[in-house]
PDB file of C-alpha atoms in Angstrom:
ATOM      1  CA  MET A   1      46.283  50.300  60.162  1.00 65.00           C
ATOM      2  CA  ASN A   2      49.608  49.949  61.992  1.00 83.00           C
ATOM      3  CA  TRP A   3      47.894  48.403  65.029  1.00 86.00           C
ATOM      4  CA  LEU A   4      46.373  45.725  62.781  1.00 90.00           C
ATOM      5  CA  TRP A   5      49.816  44.814  61.434  1.00 87.00           C
ATOM      6  CA  ALA A   6      51.179  44.746  64.979  1.00 87.00           C
ATOM      7  CA  ILE A   7      48.476  42.249  65.987  1.00 89.00           C
ATOM      8  CA  ILE A   8      49.075  40.067  62.921  1.00 91.00           C
ATOM      9  CA  VAL A   9      52.863  40.084  63.382  1.00 91.00           C
ATOM     10  CA  GLY A  10      52.430  39.438  67.115  1.00 91.00           C
ATOM     11  CA  LEU A  11      50.157  36.471  66.426  1.00 93.00           C
ATOM     12  CA  VAL A  12      52.509  34.940  63.867  1.00 95.00           C
ATOM     13  CA  LEU A  13      55.666  35.496  65.930  1.00 93.00           C
ATOM     14  CA  GLY A  14      53.977  34.306  69.122  1.00 94.00           C
ATOM     15  CA  LEU A  15      52.731  31.096  67.507  1.00 94.00           C
ATOM     16  CA  ILE A  16      56.123  30.376  65.905  1.00 95.00           C
ATOM     17  CA  ALA A  17      57.819  31.027  69.257  1.00 95.00           C
ATOM     18  CA  LYS A  18      55.410  28.610  70.982  1.00 94.00           C
ATOM     19  CA  ALA A  19      56.233  26.001  68.333  1.00 94.00           C
ATOM     20  CA  ILE A  20      59.984  26.458  68.852  1.00 95.00           C
ATOM     21  CA  ILE A  21      59.902  26.295  72.648  1.00 94.00           C
ATOM     22  CA  PRO A  22      59.853  22.658  73.822  1.00 93.00           C
ATOM     23  CA  GLY A  23      56.902  21.480  75.875  1.00 90.00           C
ATOM     24  CA  LYS A  24      53.403  22.855  76.194  1.00 89.00           C
ATOM     25  CA  GLN A  25      52.966  26.489  77.099  1.00 89.00           C
ATOM     26  CA  GLN A  26      50.076  27.445  79.372  1.00 90.00           C
ATOM     27  CA  ILE A  27      49.521  31.002  78.105  1.00 93.00           C
ATOM     28  CA  PRO A  28      46.258  31.808  76.304  1.00 93.00           C
ATOM     29  CA  LEU A  29      46.130  33.024  72.714  1.00 94.00           C
ATOM     30  CA  TRP A  30      45.554  36.684  73.620  1.00 94.00           C
ATOM     31  CA  LEU A  31      48.695  36.645  75.761  1.00 95.00           C
ATOM     32  CA  THR A  32      50.609  34.906  72.962  1.00 94.00           C
ATOM     33  CA  VAL A  33      49.739  37.837  70.679  1.00 95.00           C
ATOM     34  CA  ILE A  34      50.843  40.396  73.280  1.00 95.00           C
ATOM     35  CA  PHE A  35      54.099  38.540  73.920  1.00 95.00           C
ATOM     36  CA  GLY A  36      54.679  38.268  70.155  1.00 94.00           C
ATOM     37  CA  ILE A  37      54.228  42.028  69.811  1.00 94.00           C
ATOM     38  CA  LEU A  38      56.633  42.656  72.707  1.00 95.00           C
ATOM     39  CA  GLY A  39      59.151  40.249  71.161  1.00 94.00           C
ATOM     40  CA  SER A  40      58.871  42.089  67.857  1.00 92.00           C
ATOM     41  CA  VAL A  41      59.543  45.408  69.581  1.00 93.00           C
ATOM     42  CA  LEU A  42      62.511  43.863  71.409  1.00 94.00           C
ATOM     43  CA  GLY A  43      63.889  42.505  68.120  1.00 91.00           C
ATOM     44  CA  ASN A  44      63.453  45.869  66.393  1.00 89.00           C
ATOM     45  CA  TRP A  45      65.264  47.564  69.263  1.00 92.00           C
ATOM     46  CA  ALA A  46      68.147  45.086  68.962  1.00 92.00           C
ATOM     47  CA  ALA A  47      68.257  45.516  65.169  1.00 90.00           C
ATOM     48  CA  THR A  48      68.424  49.286  65.557  1.00 90.00           C
ATOM     49  CA  GLY A  49      71.238  48.922  68.082  1.00 92.00           C
ATOM     50  CA  LEU A  50      73.157  46.686  65.687  1.00 90.00           C
ATOM     51  CA  GLY A  51      72.458  48.971  62.719  1.00 85.00           C
ATOM     52  CA  VAL A  52      70.595  46.340  60.688  1.00 84.00           C
ATOM     53  CA  ASN A  53      67.040  47.633  61.066  1.00 76.00           C
ATOM     54  CA  ASP A  54      66.818  49.040  57.526  1.00 77.00           C
ATOM     55  CA  THR A  55      68.693  47.289  54.745  1.00 76.00           C
ATOM     56  CA  ASN A  56      68.165  46.872  51.005  1.00 82.00           C
ATOM     57  CA  GLY A  57      65.764  44.051  50.229  1.00 81.00           C
ATOM     58  CA  ILE A  58      64.283  41.823  52.904  1.00 81.00           C
ATOM     59  CA  ASP A  59      65.518  42.523  56.416  1.00 82.00           C
ATOM     60  CA  TRP A  60      66.289  38.900  57.337  1.00 88.00           C
ATOM     61  CA  ILE A  61      68.484  39.774  60.302  1.00 90.00           C
ATOM     62  CA  ARG A  62      65.804  42.073  61.765  1.00 89.00           C
ATOM     63  CA  HIS A  63      63.161  39.374  61.320  1.00 90.00           C
ATOM     64  CA  LEU A  64      65.415  36.797  62.965  1.00 93.00           C
ATOM     65  CA  LEU A  65      66.016  39.153  65.885  1.00 93.00           C
ATOM     66  CA  GLN A  66      62.251  39.683  66.190  1.00 93.00           C
ATOM     67  CA  LEU A  67      61.736  35.917  66.339  1.00 95.00           C
ATOM     68  CA  ILE A  68      64.480  35.532  68.944  1.00 95.00           C
ATOM     69  CA  GLY A  69      62.857  38.325  70.949  1.00 95.00           C
ATOM     70  CA  ALA A  70      59.472  36.582  70.715  1.00 95.00           C
ATOM     71  CA  VAL A  71      60.968  33.257  71.848  1.00 96.00           C
ATOM     72  CA  ILE A  72      62.540  34.973  74.860  1.00 95.00           C
ATOM     73  CA  VAL A  73      59.400  36.911  75.807  1.00 96.00           C
ATOM     74  CA  VAL A  74      57.060  33.929  75.291  1.00 95.00           C
ATOM     75  CA  GLY A  75      59.386  31.645  77.274  1.00 95.00           C
ATOM     76  CA  VAL A  76      59.755  34.027  80.196  1.00 96.00           C
ATOM     77  CA  GLY A  77      56.110  35.087  80.026  1.00 95.00           C
ATOM     78  CA  ASP A  78      54.927  31.481  80.122  1.00 94.00           C
ATOM     79  CA  LYS A  79      57.008  30.797  83.223  1.00 94.00           C
ATOM     80  CA  LEU A  80      55.601  33.911  84.908  1.00 94.00           C
ATOM     81  CA  TRP A  81      52.033  33.024  83.850  1.00 92.00           C
ATOM     82  CA  THR A  82      52.420  29.513  85.232  1.00 90.00           C
ATOM     83  CA  ALA A  83      53.909  30.838  88.492  1.00 91.00           C
ATOM     84  CA  ILE A  84      51.125  33.378  88.951  1.00 90.00           C
ATOM     85  CA  ARG A  85      48.200  31.202  87.856  1.00 86.00           C
ATOM     86  CA  GLY A  86      49.561  27.926  89.203  1.00 77.00           C
ATOM     87  CA  ASN A  87      50.095  24.800  87.161  1.00 64.00           C
ATOM     88  CA  ARG A  88      46.452  24.584  86.038  1.00 61.00           C
ATOM     89  CA  HIS A  89      45.646  23.542  82.507  1.00 58.00           C
ATOM     90  CA  ALA A  90      43.565  25.853  80.337  1.00 52.00           C
ATOM     91  CA  THR A  91      40.023  24.701  79.689  1.00 48.00           C
TER      92      THR A  91
END
C-alpha cells in the first residue's frame, strides 16, 4: 500500500510543482509522477536533516520541504528532458 501512496503523493506534488514553475514544461505525466516522488524523498531527507520530519499535528514544514524538493526536481528534470529529447512538443 505504501507504493500506492508514493504514486499519489508524487502525482499531486509533481502537478503542483508544474503549476508553480513558470512556462510550459515538456515532461510527460509519468515523468511528472516520478519527479514528484523524487522531490518528496528529497524533502523528507531535508526535513530529517533539520529535525522537523516528525512533529505533533500536521507536519507543515516537512510538506513544504517536499514541495520545494518537487519544484527543484521537476524544474531540473524538465530542462534535462528538453535537452535530451530536443525542443519538440508532446503530441
